[in-house]
Each structure stands twice: as structure tokens, then as C-alpha cells.
Coordinates of C-alpha atoms and ligand atoms in Angstrom, one line a residue:
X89 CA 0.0 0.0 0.0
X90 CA 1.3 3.1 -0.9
X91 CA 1.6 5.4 1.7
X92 CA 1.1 9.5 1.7
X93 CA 3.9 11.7 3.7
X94 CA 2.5 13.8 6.2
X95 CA 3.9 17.2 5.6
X96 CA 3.6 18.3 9.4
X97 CA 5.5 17.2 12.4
X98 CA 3.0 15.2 14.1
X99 CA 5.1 15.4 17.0
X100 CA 4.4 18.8 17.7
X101 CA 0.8 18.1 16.9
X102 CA 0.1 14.7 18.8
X103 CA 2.8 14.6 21.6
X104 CA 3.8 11.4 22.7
X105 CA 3.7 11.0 26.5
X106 CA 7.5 10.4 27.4
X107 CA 7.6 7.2 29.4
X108 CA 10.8 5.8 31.1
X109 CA 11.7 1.9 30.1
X110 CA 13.8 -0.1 32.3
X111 CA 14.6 -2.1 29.5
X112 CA 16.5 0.8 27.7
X113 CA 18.5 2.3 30.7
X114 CA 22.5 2.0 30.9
X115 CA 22.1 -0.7 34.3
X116 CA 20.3 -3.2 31.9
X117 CA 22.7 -2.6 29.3
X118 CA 25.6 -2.6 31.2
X119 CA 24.2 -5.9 33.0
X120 CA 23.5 -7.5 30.0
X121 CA 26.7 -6.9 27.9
X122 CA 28.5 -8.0 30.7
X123 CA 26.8 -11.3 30.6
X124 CA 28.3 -11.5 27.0
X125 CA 31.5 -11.2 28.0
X126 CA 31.8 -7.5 27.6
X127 CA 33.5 -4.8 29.7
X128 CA 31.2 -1.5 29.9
X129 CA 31.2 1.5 31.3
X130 CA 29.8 2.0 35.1
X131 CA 26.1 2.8 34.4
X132 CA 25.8 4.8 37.7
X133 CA 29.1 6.4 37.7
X134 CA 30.9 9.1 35.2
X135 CA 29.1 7.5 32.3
X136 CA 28.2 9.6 29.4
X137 CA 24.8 8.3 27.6
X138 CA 22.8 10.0 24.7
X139 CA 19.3 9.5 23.5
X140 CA 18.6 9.7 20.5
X141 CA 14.6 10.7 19.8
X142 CA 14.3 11.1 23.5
X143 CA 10.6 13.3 23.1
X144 CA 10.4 15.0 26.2
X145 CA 13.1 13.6 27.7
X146 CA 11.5 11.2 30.4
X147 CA 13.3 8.2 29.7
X148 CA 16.5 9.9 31.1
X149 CA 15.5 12.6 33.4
X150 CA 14.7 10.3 36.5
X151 CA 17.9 8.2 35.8
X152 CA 19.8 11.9 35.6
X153 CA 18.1 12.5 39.7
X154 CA 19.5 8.7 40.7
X155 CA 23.3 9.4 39.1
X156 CA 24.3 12.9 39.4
X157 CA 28.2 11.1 38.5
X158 CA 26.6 10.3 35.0
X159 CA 25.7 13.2 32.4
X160 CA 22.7 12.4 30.4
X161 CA 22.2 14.0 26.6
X162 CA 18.5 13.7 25.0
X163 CA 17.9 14.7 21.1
X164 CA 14.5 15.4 19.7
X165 CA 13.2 16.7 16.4
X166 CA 10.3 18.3 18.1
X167 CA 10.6 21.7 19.8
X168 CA 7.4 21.6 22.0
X169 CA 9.2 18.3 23.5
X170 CA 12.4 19.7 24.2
X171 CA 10.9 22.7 25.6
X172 CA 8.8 21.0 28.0
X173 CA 11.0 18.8 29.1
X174 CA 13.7 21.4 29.4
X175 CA 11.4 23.8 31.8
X176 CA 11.1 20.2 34.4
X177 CA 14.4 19.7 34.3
X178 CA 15.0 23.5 35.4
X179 CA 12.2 23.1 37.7
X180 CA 13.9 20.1 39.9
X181 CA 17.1 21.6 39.3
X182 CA 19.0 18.7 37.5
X183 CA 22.4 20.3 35.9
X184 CA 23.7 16.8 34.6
X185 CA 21.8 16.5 31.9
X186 CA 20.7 18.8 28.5
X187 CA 18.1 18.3 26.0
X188 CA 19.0 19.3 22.5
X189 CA 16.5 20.2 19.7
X190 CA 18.3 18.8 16.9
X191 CA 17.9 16.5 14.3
X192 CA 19.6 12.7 14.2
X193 CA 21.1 14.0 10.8
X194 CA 23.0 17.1 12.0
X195 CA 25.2 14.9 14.9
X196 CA 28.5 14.4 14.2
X197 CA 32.1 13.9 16.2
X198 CA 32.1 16.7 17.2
X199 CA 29.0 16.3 19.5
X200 CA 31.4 14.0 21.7
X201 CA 31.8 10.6 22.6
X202 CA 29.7 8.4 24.6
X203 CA 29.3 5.1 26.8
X204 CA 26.1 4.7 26.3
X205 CA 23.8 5.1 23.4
X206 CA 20.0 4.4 23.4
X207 CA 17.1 4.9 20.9
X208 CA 14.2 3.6 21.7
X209 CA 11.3 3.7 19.6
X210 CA 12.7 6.2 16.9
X211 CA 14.3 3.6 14.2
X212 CA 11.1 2.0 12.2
X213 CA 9.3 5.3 12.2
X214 CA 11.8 7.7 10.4
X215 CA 13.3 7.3 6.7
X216 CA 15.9 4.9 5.9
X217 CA 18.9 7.7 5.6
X218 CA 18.5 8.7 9.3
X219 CA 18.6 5.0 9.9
X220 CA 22.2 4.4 8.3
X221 CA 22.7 7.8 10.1
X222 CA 21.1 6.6 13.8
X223 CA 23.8 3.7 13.5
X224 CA 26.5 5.6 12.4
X225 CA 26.6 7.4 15.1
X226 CA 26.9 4.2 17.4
X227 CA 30.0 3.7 16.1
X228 CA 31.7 7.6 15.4
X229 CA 29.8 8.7 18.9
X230 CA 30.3 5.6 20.9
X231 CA 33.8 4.8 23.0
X232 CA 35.3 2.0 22.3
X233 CA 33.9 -0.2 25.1
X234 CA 30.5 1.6 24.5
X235 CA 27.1 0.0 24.3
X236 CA 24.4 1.2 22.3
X237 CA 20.3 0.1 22.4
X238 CA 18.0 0.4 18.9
X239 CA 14.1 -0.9 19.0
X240 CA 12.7 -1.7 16.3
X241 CA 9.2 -3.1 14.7
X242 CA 10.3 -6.7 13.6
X243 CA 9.2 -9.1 11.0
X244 CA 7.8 -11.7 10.7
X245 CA 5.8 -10.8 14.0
X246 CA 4.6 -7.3 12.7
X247 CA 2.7 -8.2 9.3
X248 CA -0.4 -8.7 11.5
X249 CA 0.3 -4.5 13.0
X250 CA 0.9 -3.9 9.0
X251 CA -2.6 -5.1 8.3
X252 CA -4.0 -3.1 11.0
X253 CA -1.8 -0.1 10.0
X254 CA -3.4 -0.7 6.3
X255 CA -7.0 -0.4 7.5
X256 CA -6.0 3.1 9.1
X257 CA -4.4 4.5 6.0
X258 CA -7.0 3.3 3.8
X259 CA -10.0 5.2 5.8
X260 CA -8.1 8.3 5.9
X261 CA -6.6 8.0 2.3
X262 CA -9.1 11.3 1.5
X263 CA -9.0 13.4 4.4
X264 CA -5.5 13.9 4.4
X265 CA -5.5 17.9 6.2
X266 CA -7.0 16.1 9.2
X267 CA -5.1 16.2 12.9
X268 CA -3.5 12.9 13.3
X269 CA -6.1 12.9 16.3
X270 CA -9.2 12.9 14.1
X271 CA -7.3 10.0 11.7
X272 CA -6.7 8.1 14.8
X273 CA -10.2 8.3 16.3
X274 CA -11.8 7.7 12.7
X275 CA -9.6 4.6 12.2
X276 CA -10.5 3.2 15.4
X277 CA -14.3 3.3 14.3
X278 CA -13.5 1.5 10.8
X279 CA -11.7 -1.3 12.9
X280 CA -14.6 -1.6 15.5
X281 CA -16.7 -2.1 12.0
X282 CA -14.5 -4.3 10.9
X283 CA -14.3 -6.6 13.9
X284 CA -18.0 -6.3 13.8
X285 CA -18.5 -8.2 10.7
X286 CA -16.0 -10.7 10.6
X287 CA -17.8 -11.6 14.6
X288 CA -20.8 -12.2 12.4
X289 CA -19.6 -15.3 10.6
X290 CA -18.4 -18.3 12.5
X291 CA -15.7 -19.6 9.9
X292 CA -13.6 -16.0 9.8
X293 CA -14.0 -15.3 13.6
X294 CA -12.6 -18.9 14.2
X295 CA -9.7 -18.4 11.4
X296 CA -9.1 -14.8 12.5
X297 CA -9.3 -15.2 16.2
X298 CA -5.7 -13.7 16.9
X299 CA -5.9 -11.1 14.4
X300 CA -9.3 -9.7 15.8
X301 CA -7.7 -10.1 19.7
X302 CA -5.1 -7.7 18.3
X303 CA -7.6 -5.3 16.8
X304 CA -9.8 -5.1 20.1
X305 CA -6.0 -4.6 22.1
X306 CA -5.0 -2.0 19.4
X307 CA -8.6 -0.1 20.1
X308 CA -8.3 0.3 23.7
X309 CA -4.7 1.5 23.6
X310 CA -4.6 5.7 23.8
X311 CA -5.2 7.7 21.1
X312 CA -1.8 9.1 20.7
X313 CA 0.2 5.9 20.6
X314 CA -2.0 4.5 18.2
X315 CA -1.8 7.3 15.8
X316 CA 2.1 7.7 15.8
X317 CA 2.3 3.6 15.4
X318 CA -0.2 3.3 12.8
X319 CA -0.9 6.5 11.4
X320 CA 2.7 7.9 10.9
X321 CA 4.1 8.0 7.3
X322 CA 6.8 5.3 8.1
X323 CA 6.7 2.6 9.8
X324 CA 8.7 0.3 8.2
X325 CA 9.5 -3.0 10.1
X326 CA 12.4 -5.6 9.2
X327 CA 13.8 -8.8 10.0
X328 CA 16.6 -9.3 12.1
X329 CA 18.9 -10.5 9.9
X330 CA 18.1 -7.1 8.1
X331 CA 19.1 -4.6 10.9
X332 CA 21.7 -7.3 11.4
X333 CA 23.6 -6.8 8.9
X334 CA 23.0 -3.0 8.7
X335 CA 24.9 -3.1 12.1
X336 CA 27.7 -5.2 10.4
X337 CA 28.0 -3.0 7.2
X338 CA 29.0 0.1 9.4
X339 CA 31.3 -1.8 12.0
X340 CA 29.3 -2.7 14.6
X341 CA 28.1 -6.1 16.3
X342 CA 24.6 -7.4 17.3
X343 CA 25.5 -8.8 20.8
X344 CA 22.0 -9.6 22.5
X345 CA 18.5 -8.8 22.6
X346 CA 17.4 -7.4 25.8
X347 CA 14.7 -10.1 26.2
X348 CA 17.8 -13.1 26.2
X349 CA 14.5 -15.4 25.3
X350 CA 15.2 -14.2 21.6
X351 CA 19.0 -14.5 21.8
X352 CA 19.3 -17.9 23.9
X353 CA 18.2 -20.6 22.4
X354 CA 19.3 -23.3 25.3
X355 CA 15.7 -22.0 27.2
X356 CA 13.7 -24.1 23.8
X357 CA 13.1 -27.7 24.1
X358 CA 15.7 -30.1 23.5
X359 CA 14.7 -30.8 19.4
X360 CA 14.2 -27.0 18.8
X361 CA 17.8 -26.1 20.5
X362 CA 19.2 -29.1 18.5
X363 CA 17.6 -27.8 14.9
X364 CA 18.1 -24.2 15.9
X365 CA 21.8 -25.4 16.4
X366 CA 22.2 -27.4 13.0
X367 CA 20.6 -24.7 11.1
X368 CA 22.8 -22.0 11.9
X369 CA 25.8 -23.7 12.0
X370 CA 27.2 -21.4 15.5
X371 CA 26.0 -18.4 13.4
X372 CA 24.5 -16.7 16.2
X373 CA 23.0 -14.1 13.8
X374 CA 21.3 -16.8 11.5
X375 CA 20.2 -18.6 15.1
X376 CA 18.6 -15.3 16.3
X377 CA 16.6 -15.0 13.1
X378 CA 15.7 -19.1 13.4
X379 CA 14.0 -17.8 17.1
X380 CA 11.7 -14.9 15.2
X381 CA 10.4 -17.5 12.8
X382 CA 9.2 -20.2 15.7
X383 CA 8.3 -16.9 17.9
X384 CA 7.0 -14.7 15.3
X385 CA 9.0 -11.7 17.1
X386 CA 7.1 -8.4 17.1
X387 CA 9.5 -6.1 18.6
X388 CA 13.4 -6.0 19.4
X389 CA 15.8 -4.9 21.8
X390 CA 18.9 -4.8 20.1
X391 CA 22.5 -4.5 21.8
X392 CA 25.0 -3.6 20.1
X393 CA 28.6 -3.3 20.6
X394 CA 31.9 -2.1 18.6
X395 CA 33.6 -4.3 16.4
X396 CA 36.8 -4.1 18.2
X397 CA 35.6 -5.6 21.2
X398 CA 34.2 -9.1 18.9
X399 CA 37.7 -10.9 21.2
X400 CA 35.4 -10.6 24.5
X401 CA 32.1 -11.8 22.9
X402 CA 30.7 -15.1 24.4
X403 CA 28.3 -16.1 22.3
X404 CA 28.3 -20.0 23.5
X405 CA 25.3 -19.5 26.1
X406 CA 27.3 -20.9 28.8
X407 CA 28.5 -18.6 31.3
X408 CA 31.4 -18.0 33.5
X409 CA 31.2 -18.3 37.5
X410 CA 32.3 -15.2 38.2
X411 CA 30.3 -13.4 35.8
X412 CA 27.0 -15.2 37.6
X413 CA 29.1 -13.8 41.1
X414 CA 29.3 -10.4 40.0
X415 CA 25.1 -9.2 39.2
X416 CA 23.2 -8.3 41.8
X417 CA 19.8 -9.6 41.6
X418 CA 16.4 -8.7 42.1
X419 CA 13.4 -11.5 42.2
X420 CA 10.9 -11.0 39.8
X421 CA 9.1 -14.8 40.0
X422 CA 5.9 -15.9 42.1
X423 CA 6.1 -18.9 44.1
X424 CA 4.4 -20.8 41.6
X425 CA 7.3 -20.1 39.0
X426 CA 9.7 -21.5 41.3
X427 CA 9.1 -25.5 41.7
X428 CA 10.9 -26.5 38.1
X429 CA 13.8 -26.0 41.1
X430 CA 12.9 -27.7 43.9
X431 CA 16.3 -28.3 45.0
X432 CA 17.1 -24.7 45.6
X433 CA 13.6 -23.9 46.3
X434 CA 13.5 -23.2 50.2
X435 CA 16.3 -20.2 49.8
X436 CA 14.5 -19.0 46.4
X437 CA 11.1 -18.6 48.8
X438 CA 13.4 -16.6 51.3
X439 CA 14.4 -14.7 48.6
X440 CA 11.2 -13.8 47.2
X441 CA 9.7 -12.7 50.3
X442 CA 12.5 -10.6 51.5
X443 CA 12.7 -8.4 47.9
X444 CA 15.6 -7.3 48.5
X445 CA 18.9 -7.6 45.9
X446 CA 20.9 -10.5 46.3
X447 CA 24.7 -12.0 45.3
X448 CA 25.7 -15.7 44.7
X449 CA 26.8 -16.1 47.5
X450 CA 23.8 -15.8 49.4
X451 CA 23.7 -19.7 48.7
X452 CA 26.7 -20.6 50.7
X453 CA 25.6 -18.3 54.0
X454 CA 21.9 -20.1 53.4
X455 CA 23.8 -23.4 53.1
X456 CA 26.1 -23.3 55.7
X457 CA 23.7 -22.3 58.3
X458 CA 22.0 -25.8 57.4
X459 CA 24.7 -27.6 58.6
X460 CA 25.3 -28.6 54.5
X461 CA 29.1 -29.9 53.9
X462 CA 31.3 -27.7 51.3
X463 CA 30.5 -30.4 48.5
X464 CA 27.3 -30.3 49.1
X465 CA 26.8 -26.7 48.4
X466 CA 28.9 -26.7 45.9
X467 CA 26.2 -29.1 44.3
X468 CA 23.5 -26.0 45.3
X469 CA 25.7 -23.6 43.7
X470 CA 25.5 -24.9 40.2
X471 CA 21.6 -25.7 40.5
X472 CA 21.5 -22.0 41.6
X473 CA 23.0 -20.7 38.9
X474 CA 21.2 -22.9 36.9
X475 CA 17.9 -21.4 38.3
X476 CA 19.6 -18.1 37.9
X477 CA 20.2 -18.2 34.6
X478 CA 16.7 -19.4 33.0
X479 CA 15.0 -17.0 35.1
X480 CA 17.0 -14.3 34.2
X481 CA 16.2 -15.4 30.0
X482 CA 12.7 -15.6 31.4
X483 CA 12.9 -12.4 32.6
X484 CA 12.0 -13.5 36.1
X485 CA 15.1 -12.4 37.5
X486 CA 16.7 -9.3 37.0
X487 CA 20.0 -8.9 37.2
X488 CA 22.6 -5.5 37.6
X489 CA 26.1 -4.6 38.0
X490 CA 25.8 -2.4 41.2
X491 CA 23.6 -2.7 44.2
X492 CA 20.6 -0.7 45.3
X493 CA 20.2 -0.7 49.4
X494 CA 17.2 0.5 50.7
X495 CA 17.0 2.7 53.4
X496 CA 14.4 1.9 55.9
X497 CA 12.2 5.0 57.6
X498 CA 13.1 5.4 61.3
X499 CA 11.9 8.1 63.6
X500 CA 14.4 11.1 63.2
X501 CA 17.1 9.2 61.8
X502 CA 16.5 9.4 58.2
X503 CA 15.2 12.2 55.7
X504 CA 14.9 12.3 51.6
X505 CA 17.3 14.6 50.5
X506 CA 16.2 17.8 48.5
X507 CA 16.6 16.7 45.0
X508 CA 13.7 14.5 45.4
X509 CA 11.7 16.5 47.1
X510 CA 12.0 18.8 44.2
X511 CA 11.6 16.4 41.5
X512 CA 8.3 14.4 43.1
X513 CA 7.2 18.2 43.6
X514 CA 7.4 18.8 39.5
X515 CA 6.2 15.3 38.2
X516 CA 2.9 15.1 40.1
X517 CA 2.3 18.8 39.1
X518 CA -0.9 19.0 37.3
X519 CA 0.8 20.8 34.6
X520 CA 3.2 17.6 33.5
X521 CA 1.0 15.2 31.6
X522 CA 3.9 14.2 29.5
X523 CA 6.7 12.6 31.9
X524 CA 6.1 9.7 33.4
X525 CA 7.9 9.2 37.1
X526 CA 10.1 6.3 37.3
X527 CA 12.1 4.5 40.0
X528 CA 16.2 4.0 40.5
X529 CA 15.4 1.0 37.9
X530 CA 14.1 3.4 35.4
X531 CA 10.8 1.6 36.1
X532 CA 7.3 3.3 35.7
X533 CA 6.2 4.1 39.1
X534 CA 1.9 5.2 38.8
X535 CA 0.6 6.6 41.6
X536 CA 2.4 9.5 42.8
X537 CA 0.2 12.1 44.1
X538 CA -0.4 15.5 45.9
X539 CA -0.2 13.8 49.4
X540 CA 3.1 12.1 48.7
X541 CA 4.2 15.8 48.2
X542 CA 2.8 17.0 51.5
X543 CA 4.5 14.3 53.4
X544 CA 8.2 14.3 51.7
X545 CA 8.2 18.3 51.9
X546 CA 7.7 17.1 55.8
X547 CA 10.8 14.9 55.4
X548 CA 13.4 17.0 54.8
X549 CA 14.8 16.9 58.3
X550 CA 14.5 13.6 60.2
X551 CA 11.6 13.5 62.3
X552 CA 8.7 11.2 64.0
X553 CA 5.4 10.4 62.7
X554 CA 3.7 12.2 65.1
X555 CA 5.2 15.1 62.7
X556 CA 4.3 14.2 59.8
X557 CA 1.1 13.3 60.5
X558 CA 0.6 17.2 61.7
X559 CA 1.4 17.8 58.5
X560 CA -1.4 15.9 57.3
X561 CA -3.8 17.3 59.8
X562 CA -6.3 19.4 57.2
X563 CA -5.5 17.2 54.5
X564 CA -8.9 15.2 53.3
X565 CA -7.6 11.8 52.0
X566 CA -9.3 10.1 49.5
X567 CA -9.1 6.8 47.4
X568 CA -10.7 6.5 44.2
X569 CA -11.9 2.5 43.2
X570 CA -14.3 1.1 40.8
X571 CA -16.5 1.0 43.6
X572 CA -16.6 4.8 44.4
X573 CA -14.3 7.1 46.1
X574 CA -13.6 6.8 50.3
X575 CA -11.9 8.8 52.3
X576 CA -8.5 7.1 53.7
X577 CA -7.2 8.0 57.6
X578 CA -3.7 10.1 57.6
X579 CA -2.3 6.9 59.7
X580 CA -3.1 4.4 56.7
X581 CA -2.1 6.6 54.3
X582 CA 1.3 8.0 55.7
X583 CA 2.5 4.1 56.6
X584 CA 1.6 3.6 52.1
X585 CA 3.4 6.7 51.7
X586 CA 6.6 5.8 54.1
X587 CA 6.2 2.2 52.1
X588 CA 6.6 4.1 48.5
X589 CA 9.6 6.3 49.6
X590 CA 11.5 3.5 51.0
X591 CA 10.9 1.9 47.5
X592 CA 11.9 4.5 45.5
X593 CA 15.4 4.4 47.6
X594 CA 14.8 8.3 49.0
X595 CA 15.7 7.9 52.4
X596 CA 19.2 8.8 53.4
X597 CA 20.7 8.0 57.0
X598 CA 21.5 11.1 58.9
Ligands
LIG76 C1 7.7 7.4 18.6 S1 8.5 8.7 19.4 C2 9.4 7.9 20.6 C3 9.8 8.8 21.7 C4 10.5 8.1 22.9 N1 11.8 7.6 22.5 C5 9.6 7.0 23.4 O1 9.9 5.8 23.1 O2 8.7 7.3 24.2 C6 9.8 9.1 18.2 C7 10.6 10.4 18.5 O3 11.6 10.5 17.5 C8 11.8 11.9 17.2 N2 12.4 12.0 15.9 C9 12.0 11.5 14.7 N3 12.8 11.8 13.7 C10 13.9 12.5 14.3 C11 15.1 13.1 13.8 N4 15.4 13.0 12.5 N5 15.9 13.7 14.7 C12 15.6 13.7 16.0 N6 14.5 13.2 16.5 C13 13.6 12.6 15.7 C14 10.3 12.4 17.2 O4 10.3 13.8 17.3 C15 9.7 11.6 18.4 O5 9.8 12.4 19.6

């Protein structure tokens, strides 16, 4: 289908709400390359990172509060982004980190040299000379041990979002001086229809019974991520193999996907590992693309590294000891996910009720303590790290180069330090619709509200809380549910709030 280019910036006129991803930040890079074999910067200390396409700028500004050794650079297109972003970034008084308005094409050596570089989101939407030009610059603007991150739309997964993205076009092929807002909302009608009548017969709904789940996911998702992912004038998805060798052309290596699910193939049954292994001959390029053909891969996380560093590259699956001894690690499993171990699975409970980070060699103080004999854990070492390692391809255990302690509250001993205080002050402003908060993982953290901000601006000394309820004392307090709204009691609300700040690591020991 042939598709029209929209003249106008359609960033400026449908923003895109600027989200942080835990996925793209510098700790899961640098945890991940290192897993490979690779020898990365410190992504919390004097790290340089860039993003390119960075909208307003909320992928990096939260990570810019938890790092003040690291300096952060964002690049957008859009003005209105940059802008807005820049005025919250004055407002909780960050200085390590600037947001250019600039476009991908105009970066050259001269804009300096990086450890990190990360687009997320950017590559399948703009034309295919800023694509050569987005990885250029993850060689000529990356150090030599540098990591960089591209996303992309991938085939085979995405022909189904190409049919969907067809429909769109073809209802608005005549109304093409529309807002991108009006396309989106009128495309969203023509794919209820749509889903309407093929519901009517039995045969089609039966045959397209995927297809129309995707239609009725793609109609409840917000308006203005629709329209820039199915509305935009590119969207242009590829194989693997594709952006594979796109890396390759311009020096640079493929390492991993950030989901290791498409990059291991030792988590597949025995008779897919073996075929995936025959057909690609060690090629772990041709094995990766094997994976999106059984998977039918949507969407990928690419890591890429410098040729120069191919010596360090493990690509065997297997890894080294100390490699598994050196992440900290952070449970993401239920109790359920845990019995394909049962050998290991008393300390794995422990460890999923305490939620705290964890090393290795938590295993031999568990161990030991039980009276087991140095062979014997030794034996519950390797099933560990056996347990380790399929969670952490699951993604049911992350895994980082540096530890996060959390500070516990304790009655005029502790108090959050200014920086936050100013920052949770700007992101629940009414005024910022566009940034989402995020936690020292660069995880999405909903729910911060007006309260929270009445009770850290309270916590800026130590103090009790007999205090900070004072604070409270006018405040009405109320939760919203399906069920109605209720008013909440300071006491039950202040313990949630004390919960969420120990969470978000903002208490510091006086
Ligand atoms: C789909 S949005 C993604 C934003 C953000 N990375 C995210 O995932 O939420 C794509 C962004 O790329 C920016 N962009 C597109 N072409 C660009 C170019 N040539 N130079 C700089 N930014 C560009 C757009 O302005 C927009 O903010």
C-alpha cells in the first residue's frame, strides 16, 4: 500500500507521552553486555549516555536525579518536546543533563563521545537515511567499550500491526488535512466495523481469532500511541537479519536482545535447540533469526557493541562463574514459578519474600547455616545458577552490575534529600502530563500524588510520625476505586506513603 507523507511534524501536533523503560536504561545494558562477556562503562558512575529521539526527555530525566556522576544528553526533532521537558528539568534543578533540539542528521564527532547510546522507539518510524545515520553514530559517537540500544518493529511478528496499519491508511486515504487525532479516532471506528463483521460469521471469527484479539488490544490503547504507530508515514519494520547486517556494514556487532528469550536458544526444548543449532551452524545471527520465525518476534531490543571488542564476545550461552558472582539480583518470580527447582527452592522462597537484591553467595551463608558440607553446596551452587540463569532469560530475575540498598524510615534518623523532594514536587504537578515518574530502575512508578508531596516536603529533616502526620492534619484523604471514592485516615495513608519512599530508595541515613 502506498503510503502518503504527512507534511507536518506530528510530534508537535500529537505529543507522545514520554515514558521511562527499564529495559533501555544503561544498568540493563551494562548488565546485559556483561553477561556477554563484555567490559562496559559504570552505568551509575561518570558515564556519558545519549538518547537519541528522547521526546520529552522522560526516559532519562529520572535516571539523571539517581546518578548525578553520570551526564545524560536527549535529542529530539520536536521543539514543543524539548521545551517541556527542558522547563522540568529547570524546575527540579537537575544540571547533569541537557536536551538538545536537533535533528539525528546534523550529529556528528564533534558532539562527543559516549558510553552509552540508546534509541528507543525512533528507528522504524523515520526514513531509511536517518537509519544508516542513527547507527553511524553508534560507532563515530560511541567509546570504544560503548554499548548502544536500537528498537525496532520486527518481521515476521509485525505483518499482522501492517494489516491493521493498512486499514487506518485506507479510511483516511481522502481526508488527508486532518489532525493525526481525528485519523486516529476515525480509524479506530472502521476497525470496530471491521471486527463487527467478521464476529458475524463463525468460519472467519474462528480463522481470524488472533488477528481480531489484536484489533480489540489496538482499540483500547490511547489515542496518541496509536496514531504515531499506525498512522505515521513510516513505519517500516524488518527482519533481524536485516538490521543485522545493517549493524555489520557500518562496524558494529549485534550482541543480545534485551529479552535473552530471543538471543538464547538453550531455554527451547531439547529438538528446537538441536535444529536451531544445525541450522545456523554457530552463526548466532542466522540462530537469532531461526528464534523470530518459531516466535513470530514483534518487537526488538537490540544490543550492540563495537567491532573491536568481537575478542570478548561469548556467544556460547554458557556462562562464567564469576560473571554469575558479579550481578546483583532482584526476584521477579511468584512462588508458583519456582518449583521446576525444587532443589534450591526453600532459599529462592526466602528470597522472594525478602525483595531485597541479592549476590551468589547468598547460597553458601543459606547453606552453611544448614549444617550442609562444602561439597554439598557446591552441588547448590551450580543448581542455583542454573535457576539463575533461566529466570533471568525468562525475565524473572533481574540482574545489575551495582547494588541498590534500601533505606528503611526510622523516627528522626532518616530524611529524603532535597533533590527528590523537588523532583516528586514537579512530576505530580498538574501541569506535566507528558513525563512519566520512574524509580532507580528506570521503572514506571503510577501513583504518585499531591499527598506524597505534602509528606516528603515534611521529610526533609528527620523526624517522627507524630510530625508528619501534623502535617497531614487538614489534608482530606481520599481513594478513588471502581466502587466509588472513600476517604483514607492520615495513619493508613502515611504508613503507604513511608512504604513508597522506602521503595523508591529516597531515604538517606543522617
Ligand atoms: C515514537 S517517538 C518515541 C519517543 C521516545 N523515545 C519513546 O519511546 O517514548 C519518536 C521520536 O523521535 C523523534 N524523531 C523523529 N525523527 C527524528 C530526527 N530526525 N531527529 C531527532 N528526533 C527525531 C520524534 O520527534 C519523536 O519524539
Amino acid at each position: 500500500m502506498k503510503i502518503e507523507n504527512l507534511e507536518k511534524n506530528t510530534y508537535d501536533e500529537m505529543v507522545y507521552k514520554s515514558n521511562p523503560f527499564s529495559y533501555s536504561s544503561p544498568l540493563t545494558l551494562e548488565a546485559c553486555g556483561t553477561l556477554f562477556g563484555l567490559e562496559p562503562a559504570s552505568s551509575t558512575k561518570n558515564s556519558r549516555i545519549l538518547e537519541l529521539g528522547c521526546s520529552f526527555g522522560g526516559n532519562i530525566i529520572t535516571q539523571a536525579l539517581y546518578y548525578p556522576d553520570n551526564y545524560y544528553v536527549g535529542v529530539d526533532l520536536t521543539e514543543e518536546q524539548i521545551n517541556t521537558g527542558k522547563k522540568m528539568i529547570e524546575k527540579m534543578g537537575l544540571k547533569n543533563i541537557e536536551l538538545h533540539q536537533k535533528d539525528i542528521m546534523e550529529i556528528d564527532e564533534s558532539f562527543g563521545k559516549f558510553d552509552y547510546i540508546i534509541t528507543h522507539g525512533v528507528f522504524s518510524w523515520i526514513p531509511d537515511a536517518v537509519k544508516d545515520k542513527m547507527i553511524s553514530i553508534c560507532d563515530t559517537n560511541l567509546n570504544e567499550n560503548g554499548l548502544a540500544y536500537i528498537s525496532y518493529n520486527t518481521l515476521p511478528g509485525w505483518k499482522e500491526g501492517q494489516k491493521i496499519r493498512d486499514m487506518m491508511l485506507y479510511v483516511n486515504k481522502y481526508f488527508k488535512d486532518e489532525s493525526l487525532q481525528t485519523k486516529t479516532e476515525r480509524g479506530k471506528v472502521f476497525l470496530e466495523i471491521m471486527i463487527e463483521q467478521m464476529k458475524l460469521y463463525t468460519d472467519i471469527s474462528e480463522k481470524k481469532k488472533e488477528f481480531i484479539a489484536l484489533m480489540e488490544k489496538v482499540l483500547k490503547m490511547q489515542n496518541y500511541y496509536v496514531g504515531h504507530e499506525y498512522l505515521e508515514a513510516i513505519n517500516d519494520p524488518m527482519y533481524f537479519s536485516e538490521f543485522a547486517e545493517m549493524l555489520e556494514k557500518k562496524g558494529l556487532i549485534h550482541v543480545s536482545d534485551i529479552n535473552l528469550r530471543l538471543s538464547f536458544a538453550s531455554i527451547y526444548k531439547k529438538e528446537t535447540k538441536d535444529r536451531i543449532e544445525q541450522l545456523s551452524g554457530g552463526n548466532h545471527i542466522i540462530k537469532e533469526q531461526c528464534i523470530d520465525f518459531i516466535l513470530d518476534t514483534q518487537f526488538r531490543k537490540s544490543l550492540i557493541c563495537k567491532k573491536s571488542q568481537a575478542e570478548k564476545l561469548n556467544f556460547t550461552e554458557s556462562i562464567n562463574n564469576e560473571i554469575f558472582d558479579k550481578f546483583y539480583y532482584i526476584p521477579e518470580y511468584s512462588e508458583q514459578e519456582i518449583n521446576n527447582f525444587p532443589e534450591v527452592s526453600e532459599l529462592t522462597k526466602k528470597l522472594l519474600e525478602e525483595r531485597n537484591s541479592f549476590q551468589v553467595s547468598v547460597v553458601k551463608d543459606f547453606y552453611k547455616e544448614k549444617g550442609l558440607s562444602d561439597e554439598e553446596i557446591e552441588e547448590k551452587l551450580k543448581k542455583f545458577r542454573a535457576f539463575l540463569l533461566v529466570n533471568m532469560i525468562d525475565g524473572k530475575v533481574s540482574y545489575y552490575c551495582s547494588n541498590f540498598e534500601k533505606v528503611k524510615f526510622e523516627e528522626n534518623k532518616v530524611y529524603v534529600p532535597e533533590k527528590f523532594i523537588k523532583y516528586l514536587d514537579a512530576i505530580v504537578d498538574e501541569s506535566n502530563t507528558f513525563i512519566g515518574a520512574s524509580n532507580y530502575r528506570n521503572q514506571l512508578i503510577n501513583g504518585l500524588n499531591a499527598i506524597d508531596v505534602i509528606v516528603i516536603k515534611a521529610l526533609k529533616e528527620p523526624t517522627t510520625k507524630k510530625n508528619l502526620l501534623e502535617a497531614l492534619k487538614d489534608v482530606p484523604i481520599y481513594r478513588h476505586t471502581d466502587e466509588g471514592s472513600f476517604e483514607v485516615p492520615a495513619e493508613e495513608y502515611l504508613e503507604e506513603a513511608l512504604k513508597k519512599f522506602e521503595n523508591l530508595n529516597y531515604f538517606v541515613k543522617k
